[in-house]
CSV table of C-alpha atoms and ligand atoms in Angstrom, one decimal:
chain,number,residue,atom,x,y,z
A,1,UNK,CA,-8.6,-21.9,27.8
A,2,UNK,CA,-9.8,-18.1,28.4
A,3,UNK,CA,-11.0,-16.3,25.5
A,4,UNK,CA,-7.7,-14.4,24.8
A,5,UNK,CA,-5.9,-17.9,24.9
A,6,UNK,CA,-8.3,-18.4,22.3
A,7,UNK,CA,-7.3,-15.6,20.1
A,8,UNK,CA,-3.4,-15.9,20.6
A,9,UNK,CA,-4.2,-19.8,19.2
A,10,UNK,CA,-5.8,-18.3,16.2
A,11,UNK,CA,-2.1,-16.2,16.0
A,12,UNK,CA,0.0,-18.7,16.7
A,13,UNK,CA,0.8,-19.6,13.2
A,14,UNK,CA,4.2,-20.0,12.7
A,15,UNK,CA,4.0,-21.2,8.9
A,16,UNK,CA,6.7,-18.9,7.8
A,17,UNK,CA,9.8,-18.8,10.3
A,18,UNK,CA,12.6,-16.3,9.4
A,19,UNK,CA,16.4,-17.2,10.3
A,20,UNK,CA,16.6,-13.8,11.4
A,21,UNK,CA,13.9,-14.0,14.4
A,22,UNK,CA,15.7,-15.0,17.3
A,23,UNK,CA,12.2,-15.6,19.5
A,24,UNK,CA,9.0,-15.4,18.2
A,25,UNK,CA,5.4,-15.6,19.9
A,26,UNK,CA,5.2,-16.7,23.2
A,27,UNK,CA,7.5,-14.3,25.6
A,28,UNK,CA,7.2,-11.1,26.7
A,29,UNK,CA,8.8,-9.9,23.7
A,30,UNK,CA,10.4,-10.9,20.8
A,31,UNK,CA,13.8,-11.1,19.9
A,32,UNK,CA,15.1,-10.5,16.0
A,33,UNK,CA,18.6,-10.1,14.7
A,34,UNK,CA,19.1,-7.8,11.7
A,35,UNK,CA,22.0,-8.9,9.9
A,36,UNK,CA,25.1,-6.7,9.6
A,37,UNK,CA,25.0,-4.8,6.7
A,38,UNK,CA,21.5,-4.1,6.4
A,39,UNK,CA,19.5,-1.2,7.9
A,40,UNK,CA,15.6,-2.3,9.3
A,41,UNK,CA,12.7,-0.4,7.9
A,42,UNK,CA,10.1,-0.3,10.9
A,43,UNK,CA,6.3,1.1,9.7
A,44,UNK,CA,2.9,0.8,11.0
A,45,UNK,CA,-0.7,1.2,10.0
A,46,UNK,CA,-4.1,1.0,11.8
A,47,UNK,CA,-7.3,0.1,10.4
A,48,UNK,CA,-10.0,1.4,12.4
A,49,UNK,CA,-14.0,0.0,12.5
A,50,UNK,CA,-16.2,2.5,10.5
A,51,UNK,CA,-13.2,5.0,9.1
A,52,UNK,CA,-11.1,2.4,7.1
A,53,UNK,CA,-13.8,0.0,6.4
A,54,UNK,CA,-17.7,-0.6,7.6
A,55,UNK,CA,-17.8,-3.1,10.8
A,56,UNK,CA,-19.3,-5.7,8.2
A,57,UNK,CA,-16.7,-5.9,5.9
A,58,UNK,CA,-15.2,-9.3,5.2
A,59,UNK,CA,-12.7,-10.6,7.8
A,60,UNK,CA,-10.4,-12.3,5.2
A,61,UNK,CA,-10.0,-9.5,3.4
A,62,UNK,CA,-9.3,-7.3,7.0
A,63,UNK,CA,-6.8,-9.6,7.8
A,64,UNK,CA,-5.4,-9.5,3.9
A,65,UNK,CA,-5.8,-5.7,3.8
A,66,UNK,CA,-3.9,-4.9,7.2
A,67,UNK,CA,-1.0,-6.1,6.7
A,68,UNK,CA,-0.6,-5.7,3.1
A,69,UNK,CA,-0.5,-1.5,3.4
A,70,UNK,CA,1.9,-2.0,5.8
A,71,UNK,CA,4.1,-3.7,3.5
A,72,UNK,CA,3.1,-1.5,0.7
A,73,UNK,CA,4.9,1.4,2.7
A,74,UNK,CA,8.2,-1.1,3.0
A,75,UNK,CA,7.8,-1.8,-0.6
A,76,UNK,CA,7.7,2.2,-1.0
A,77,UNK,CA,11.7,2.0,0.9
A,78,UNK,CA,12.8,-1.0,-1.1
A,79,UNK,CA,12.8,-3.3,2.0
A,80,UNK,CA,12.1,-6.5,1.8
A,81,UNK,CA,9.5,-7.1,4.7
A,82,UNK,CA,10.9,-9.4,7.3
A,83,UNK,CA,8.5,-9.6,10.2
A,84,UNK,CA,5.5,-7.8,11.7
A,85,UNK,CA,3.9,-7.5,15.0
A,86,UNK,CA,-0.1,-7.6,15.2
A,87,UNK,CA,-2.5,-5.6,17.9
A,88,UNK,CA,-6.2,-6.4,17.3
A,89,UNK,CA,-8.9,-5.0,19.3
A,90,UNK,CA,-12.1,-7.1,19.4
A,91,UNK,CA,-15.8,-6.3,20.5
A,92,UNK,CA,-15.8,-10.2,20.8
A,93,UNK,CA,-13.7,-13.5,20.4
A,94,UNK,CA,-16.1,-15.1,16.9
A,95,UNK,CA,-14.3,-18.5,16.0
A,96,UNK,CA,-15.5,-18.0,12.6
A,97,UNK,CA,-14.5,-14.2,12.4
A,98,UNK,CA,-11.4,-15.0,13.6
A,99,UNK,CA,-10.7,-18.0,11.3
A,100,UNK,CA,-11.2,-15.8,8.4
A,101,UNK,CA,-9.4,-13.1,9.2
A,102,UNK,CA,-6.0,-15.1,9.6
A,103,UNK,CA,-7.1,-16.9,6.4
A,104,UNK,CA,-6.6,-13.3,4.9
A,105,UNK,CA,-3.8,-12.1,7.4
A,106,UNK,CA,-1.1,-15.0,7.2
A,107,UNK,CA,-2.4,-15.7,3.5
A,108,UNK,CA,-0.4,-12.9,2.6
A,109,UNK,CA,1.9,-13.4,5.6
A,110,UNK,CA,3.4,-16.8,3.7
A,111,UNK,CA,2.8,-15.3,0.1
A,112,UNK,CA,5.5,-12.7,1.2
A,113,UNK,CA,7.6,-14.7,3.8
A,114,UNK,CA,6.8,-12.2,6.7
A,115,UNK,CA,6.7,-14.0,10.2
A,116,UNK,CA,4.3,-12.6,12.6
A,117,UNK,CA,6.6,-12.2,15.5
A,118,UNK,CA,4.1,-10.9,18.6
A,119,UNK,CA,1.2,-8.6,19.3
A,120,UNK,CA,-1.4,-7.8,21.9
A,121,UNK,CA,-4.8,-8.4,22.0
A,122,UNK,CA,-7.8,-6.3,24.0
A,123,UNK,CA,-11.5,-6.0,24.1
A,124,UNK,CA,-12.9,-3.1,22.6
A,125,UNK,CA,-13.7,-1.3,19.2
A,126,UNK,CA,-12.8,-3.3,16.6
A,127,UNK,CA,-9.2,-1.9,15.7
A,128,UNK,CA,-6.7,-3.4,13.6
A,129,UNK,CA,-2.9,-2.4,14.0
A,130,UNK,CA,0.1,-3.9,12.5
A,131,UNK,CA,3.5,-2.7,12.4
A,132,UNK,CA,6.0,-4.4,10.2
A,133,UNK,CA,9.9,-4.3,9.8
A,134,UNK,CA,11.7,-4.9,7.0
A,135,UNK,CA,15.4,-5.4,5.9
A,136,UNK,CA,17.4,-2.5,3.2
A,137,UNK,CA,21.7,-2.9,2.1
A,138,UNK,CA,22.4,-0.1,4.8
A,139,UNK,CA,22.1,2.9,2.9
A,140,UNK,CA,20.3,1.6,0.2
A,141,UNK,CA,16.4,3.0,1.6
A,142,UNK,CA,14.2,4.6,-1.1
A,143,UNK,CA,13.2,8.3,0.2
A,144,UNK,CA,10.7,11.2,-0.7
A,145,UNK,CA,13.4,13.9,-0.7
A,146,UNK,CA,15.5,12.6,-3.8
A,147,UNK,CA,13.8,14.0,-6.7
A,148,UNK,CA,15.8,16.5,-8.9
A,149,UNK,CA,14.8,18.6,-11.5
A,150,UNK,CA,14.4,16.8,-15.0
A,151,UNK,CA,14.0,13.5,-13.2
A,152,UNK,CA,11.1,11.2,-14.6
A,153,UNK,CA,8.1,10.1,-12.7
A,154,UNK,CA,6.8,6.9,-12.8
A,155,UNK,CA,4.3,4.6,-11.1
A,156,UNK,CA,3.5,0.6,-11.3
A,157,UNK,CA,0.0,-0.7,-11.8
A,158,UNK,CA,-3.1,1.5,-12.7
A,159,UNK,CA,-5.1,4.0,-10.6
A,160,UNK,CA,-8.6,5.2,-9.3
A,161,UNK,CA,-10.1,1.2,-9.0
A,162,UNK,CA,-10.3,1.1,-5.4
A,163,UNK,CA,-12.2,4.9,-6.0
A,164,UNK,CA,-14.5,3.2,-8.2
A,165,UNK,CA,-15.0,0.5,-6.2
A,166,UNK,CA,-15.7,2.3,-2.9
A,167,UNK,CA,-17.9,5.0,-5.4
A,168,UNK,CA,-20.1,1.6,-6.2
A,169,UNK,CA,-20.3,0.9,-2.9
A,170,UNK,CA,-21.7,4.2,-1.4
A,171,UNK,CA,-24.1,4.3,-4.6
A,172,UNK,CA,-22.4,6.7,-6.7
A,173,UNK,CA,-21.6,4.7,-9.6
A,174,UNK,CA,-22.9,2.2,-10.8
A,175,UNK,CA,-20.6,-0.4,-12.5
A,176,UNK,CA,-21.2,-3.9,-14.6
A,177,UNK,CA,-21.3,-6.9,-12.0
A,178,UNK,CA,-17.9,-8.2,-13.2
A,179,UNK,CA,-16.6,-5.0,-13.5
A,180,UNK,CA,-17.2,-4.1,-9.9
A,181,UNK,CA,-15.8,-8.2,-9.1
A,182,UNK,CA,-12.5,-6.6,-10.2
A,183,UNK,CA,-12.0,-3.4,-9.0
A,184,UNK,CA,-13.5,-4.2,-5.3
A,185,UNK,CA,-10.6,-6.9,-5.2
A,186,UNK,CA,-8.2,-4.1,-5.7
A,187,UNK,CA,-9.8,-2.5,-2.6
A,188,UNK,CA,-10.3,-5.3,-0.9
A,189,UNK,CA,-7.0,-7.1,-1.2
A,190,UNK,CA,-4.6,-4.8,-2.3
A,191,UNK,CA,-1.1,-6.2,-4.0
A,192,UNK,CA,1.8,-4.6,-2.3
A,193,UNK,CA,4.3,-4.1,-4.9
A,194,UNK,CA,6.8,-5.6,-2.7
A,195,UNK,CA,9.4,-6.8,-5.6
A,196,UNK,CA,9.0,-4.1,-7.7
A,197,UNK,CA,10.2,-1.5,-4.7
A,198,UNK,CA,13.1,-3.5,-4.1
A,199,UNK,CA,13.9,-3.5,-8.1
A,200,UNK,CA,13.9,0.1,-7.7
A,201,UNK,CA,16.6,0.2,-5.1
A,202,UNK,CA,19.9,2.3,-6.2
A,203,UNK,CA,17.3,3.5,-9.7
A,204,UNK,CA,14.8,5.5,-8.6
A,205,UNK,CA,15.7,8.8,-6.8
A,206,UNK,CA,12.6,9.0,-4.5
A,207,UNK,CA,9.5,7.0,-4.0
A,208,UNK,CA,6.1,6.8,-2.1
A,209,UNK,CA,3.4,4.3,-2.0
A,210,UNK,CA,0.2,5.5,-3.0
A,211,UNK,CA,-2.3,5.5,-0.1
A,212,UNK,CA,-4.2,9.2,-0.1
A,213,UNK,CA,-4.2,9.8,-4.1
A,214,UNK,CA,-1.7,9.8,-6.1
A,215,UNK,CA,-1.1,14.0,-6.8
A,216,UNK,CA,-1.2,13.9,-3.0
A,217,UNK,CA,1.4,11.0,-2.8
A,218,UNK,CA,3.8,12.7,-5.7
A,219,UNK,CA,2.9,16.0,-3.8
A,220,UNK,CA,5.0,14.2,-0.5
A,221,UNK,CA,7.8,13.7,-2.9
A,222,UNK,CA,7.5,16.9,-4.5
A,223,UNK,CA,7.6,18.6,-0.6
A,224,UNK,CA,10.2,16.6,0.6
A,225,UNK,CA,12.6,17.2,-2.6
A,226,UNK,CA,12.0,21.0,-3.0
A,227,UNK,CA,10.7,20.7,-6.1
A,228,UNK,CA,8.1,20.7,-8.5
A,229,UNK,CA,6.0,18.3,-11.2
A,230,UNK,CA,4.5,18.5,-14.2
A,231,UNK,CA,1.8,15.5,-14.8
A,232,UNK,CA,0.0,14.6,-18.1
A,233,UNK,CA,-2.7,13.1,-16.7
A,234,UNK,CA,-3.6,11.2,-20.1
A,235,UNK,CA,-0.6,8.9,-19.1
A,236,UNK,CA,-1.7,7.8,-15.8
A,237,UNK,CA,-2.8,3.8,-16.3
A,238,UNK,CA,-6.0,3.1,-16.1
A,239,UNK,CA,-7.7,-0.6,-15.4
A,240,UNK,CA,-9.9,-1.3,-18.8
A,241,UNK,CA,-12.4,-1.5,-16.0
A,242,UNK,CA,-11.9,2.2,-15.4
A,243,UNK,CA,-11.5,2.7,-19.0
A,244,UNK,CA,-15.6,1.8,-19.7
A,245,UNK,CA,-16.6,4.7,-16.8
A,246,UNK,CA,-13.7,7.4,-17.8
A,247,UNK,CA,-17.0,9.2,-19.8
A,248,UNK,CA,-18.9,9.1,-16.3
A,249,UNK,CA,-16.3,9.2,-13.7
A,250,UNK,CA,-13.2,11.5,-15.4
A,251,UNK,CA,-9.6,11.8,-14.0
A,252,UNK,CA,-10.5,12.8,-10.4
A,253,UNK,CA,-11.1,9.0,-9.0
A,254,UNK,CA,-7.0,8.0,-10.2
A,255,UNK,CA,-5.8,11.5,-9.3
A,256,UNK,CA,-6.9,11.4,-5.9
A,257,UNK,CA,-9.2,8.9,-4.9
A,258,UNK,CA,-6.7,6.7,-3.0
A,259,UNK,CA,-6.2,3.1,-1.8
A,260,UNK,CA,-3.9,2.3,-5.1
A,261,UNK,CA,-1.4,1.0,-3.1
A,262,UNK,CA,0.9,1.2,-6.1
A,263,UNK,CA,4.7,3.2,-6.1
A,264,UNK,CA,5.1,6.5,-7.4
A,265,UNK,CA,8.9,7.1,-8.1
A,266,UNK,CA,11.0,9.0,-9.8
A,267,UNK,CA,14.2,8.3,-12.3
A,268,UNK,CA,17.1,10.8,-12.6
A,269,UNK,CA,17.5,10.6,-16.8
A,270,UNK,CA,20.6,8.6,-16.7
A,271,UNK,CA,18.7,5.8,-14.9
A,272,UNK,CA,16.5,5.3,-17.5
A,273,UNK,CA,17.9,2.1,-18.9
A,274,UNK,CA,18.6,0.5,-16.0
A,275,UNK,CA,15.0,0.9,-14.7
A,276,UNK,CA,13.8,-0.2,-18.0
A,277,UNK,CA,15.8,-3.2,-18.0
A,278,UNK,CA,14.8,-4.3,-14.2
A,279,UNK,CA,11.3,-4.0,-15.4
A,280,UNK,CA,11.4,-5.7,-18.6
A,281,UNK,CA,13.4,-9.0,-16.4
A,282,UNK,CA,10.0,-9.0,-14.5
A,283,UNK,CA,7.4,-8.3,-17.0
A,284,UNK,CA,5.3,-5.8,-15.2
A,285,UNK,CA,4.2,-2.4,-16.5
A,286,UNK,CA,5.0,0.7,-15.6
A,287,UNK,CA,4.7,3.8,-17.2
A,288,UNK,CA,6.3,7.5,-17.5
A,289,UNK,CA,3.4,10.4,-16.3
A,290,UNK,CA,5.4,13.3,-16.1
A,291,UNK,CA,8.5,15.1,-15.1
A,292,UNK,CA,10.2,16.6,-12.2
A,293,UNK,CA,10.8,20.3,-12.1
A,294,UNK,CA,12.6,23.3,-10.6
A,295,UNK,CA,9.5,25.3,-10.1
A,296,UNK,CA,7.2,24.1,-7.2
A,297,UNK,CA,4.3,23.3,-7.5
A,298,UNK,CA,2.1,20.2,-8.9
A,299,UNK,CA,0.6,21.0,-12.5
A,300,UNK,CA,-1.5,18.4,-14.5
A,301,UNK,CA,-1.7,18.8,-17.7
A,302,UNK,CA,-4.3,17.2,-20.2
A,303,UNK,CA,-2.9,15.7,-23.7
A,304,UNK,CA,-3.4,19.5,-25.8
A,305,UNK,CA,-1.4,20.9,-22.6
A,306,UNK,CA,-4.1,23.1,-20.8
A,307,UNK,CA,-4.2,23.0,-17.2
A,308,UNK,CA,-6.5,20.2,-15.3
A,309,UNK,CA,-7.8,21.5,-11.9
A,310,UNK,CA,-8.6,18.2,-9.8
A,311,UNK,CA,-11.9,18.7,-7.7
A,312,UNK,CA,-10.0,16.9,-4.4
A,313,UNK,CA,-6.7,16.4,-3.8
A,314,UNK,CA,-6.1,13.7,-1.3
A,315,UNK,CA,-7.8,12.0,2.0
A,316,UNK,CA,-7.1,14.2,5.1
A,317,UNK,CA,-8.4,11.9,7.9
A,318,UNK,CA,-7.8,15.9,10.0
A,319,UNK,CA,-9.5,17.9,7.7
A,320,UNK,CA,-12.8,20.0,8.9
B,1,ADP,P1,2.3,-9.8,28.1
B,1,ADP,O1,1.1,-9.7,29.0
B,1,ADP,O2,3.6,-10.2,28.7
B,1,ADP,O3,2.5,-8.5,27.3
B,1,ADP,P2,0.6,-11.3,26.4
B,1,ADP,O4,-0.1,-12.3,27.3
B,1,ADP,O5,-0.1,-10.1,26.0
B,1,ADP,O6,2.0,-11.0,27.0
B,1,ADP,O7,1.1,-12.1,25.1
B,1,ADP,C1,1.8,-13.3,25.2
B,1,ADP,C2,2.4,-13.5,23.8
B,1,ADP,O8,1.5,-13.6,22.8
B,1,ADP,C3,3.4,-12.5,23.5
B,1,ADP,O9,4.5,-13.1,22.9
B,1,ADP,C4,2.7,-11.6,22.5
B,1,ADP,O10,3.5,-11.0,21.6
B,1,ADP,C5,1.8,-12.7,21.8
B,1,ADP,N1,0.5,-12.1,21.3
B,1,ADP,C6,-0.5,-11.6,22.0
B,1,ADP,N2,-1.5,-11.1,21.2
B,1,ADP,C7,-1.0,-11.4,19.9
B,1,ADP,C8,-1.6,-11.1,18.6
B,1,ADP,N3,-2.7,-10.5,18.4
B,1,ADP,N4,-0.8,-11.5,17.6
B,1,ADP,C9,0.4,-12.0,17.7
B,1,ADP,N5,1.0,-12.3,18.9
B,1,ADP,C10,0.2,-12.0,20.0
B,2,MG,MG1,5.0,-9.4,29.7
């Protein structure tokens, strides 16, 4: 066995096998069938040695964290993720490095029923690229550019904990050991809101998955749907864990620090009760920061209504 045979061994697992893949690992290519009436969502993300994380970091949660903002960005269409394909560049084939990293990778692979369907593997940087597909009613997709004036905007989970956490790490905070324990998972191993995005599906008018920050994020759907926001940035969830540095830290961490991985949608007024009521089935939380305007523009707003000028808005992995 060479060392690549090595590494496609450490892929082979086949734990979770979907009806719809016709051929999975082992030919040139894979073969999948989407089933008639459904459209196929098809996104991919890199992760790449000393930009997305240090060269150090954990394998497990590499392997978690690679594929799970790949299916946050399904999550963000309402598809249900179906399958993904994997190419990892390695300086070196490390049996232990390996093992851990499909710990983390089909971990989250079986947790969501995704089948890892094919993939390359070379020598090099280490590089970490996954593209996943997943499966929408035809028709039925979740875009940016359907946000309409008067529409409410939305998001699941809480924001600016991956910000904190990556602030602890470089040194400029400095948070309570089991403080930090929570908010580094959030980096670490993000949750995809996988079932909350397909909840959303014929409710919310536009979505996005929050990746860059969320103003940036809302700013995508705000471009897309000609049209502008209003934000009270008092309503934006915050983790209690964020809640004990709020004095230190302030807004700018949620607003635009990035790596929430959570949906940012918005509800045309009529919808209301219906999302309410698909929420309330599946006891998660989300909450109502703003409102969709005519005007363009993005303004946050603090509680007494004056104007909140973030110090960043977004990452820019271009910008000089
Ligand atoms: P080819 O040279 O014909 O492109 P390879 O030898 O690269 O084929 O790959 C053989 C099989 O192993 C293919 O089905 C391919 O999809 C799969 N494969 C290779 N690397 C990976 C990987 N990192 N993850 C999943 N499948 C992989
Ligand atoms: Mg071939």
């Amino acid at each position: 066995m060479n060392e690549f045979d090595l590494i496609r061994k450490y892929f082979s697992d086949q734990s979770v096998r979907r009806p719809e893949v016709v051929l999975g690992i082992g030919d040139d290519a894979a073969v999948v069938r989407v089933p008639a009436g459904q459209d196929l969502v098809v996104t991919t993300d890199t992760l790449v040695a000393g930009v997305h994380f240090q060269p150090d970091a954990d394998p497990a949660a590499l392997g978690h964290k690679a594929l799970a903002v790949n299916l946050s960005d399904l999550a963000a269409m309402g598809a249900e993720p179906a399958w993904f394909t994997l190419n990892i560049t390695l300086p070196e084939a490390r049996a232990g490095w390996l093992a851990a990293f499909c710990d983390g990778l089909f971990g989250l692979a079986r947790e969501q029923g995704v089948q890892l369907i094919g993939g390359n593997t070379a020598r090099g940087p280490l590089n970490i690229a996954v593209e996943a597909h997943g499966l929408v009613p035809a028709g039925e997709a979740l875009r940016r550019n359907g946000a309409r004036a008067g529409d409410g905007i939305y998001v699941t989970g809480t924001f600016g904990d991956a910000a904190l956490a990556l602030m602890h790490r470089f040194g400029k905070a400095k948070l309570p050991f089991a403080d930090f324990a929570v908010v580094a998972t959030r980096l670490d191993r993000p949750t995809p809101r996988v079932i909350q995005g397909i909840a959303f599906r014929g409710i919310a008018s536009a979505a996005v998955d929050v990746s860059d920050g969320l103003l940036a994020d809302l700013g995508h759907i705000l471009e897309a749907s000609k049209v502008g926001a209003r934000v009270e940035i008092e309503r934006i969830p915050l983790s209690p864990e964020y809640r004990r540095q709020l004095d230190r830290v302030g807004w700018d961490p949620a607003l635009s620090g990035g790596e929430d991985y959570e949906l940012c949608f918005t509800v045309r007024p009529e919808r209301t009760a219906a999302l309410l009521e698909a929420t309330e089935a599946l006891d998660w939380g989300i909450r109502r920061i703003g409102e969709v305007v005519a005007q363009p523009g993005l303004r946050a707003v603090n509680a007494d209504g004056r104007e909140y000028a973030p110090v960043a808005t977004g990452y820019d992995h271009f910008r000089s």
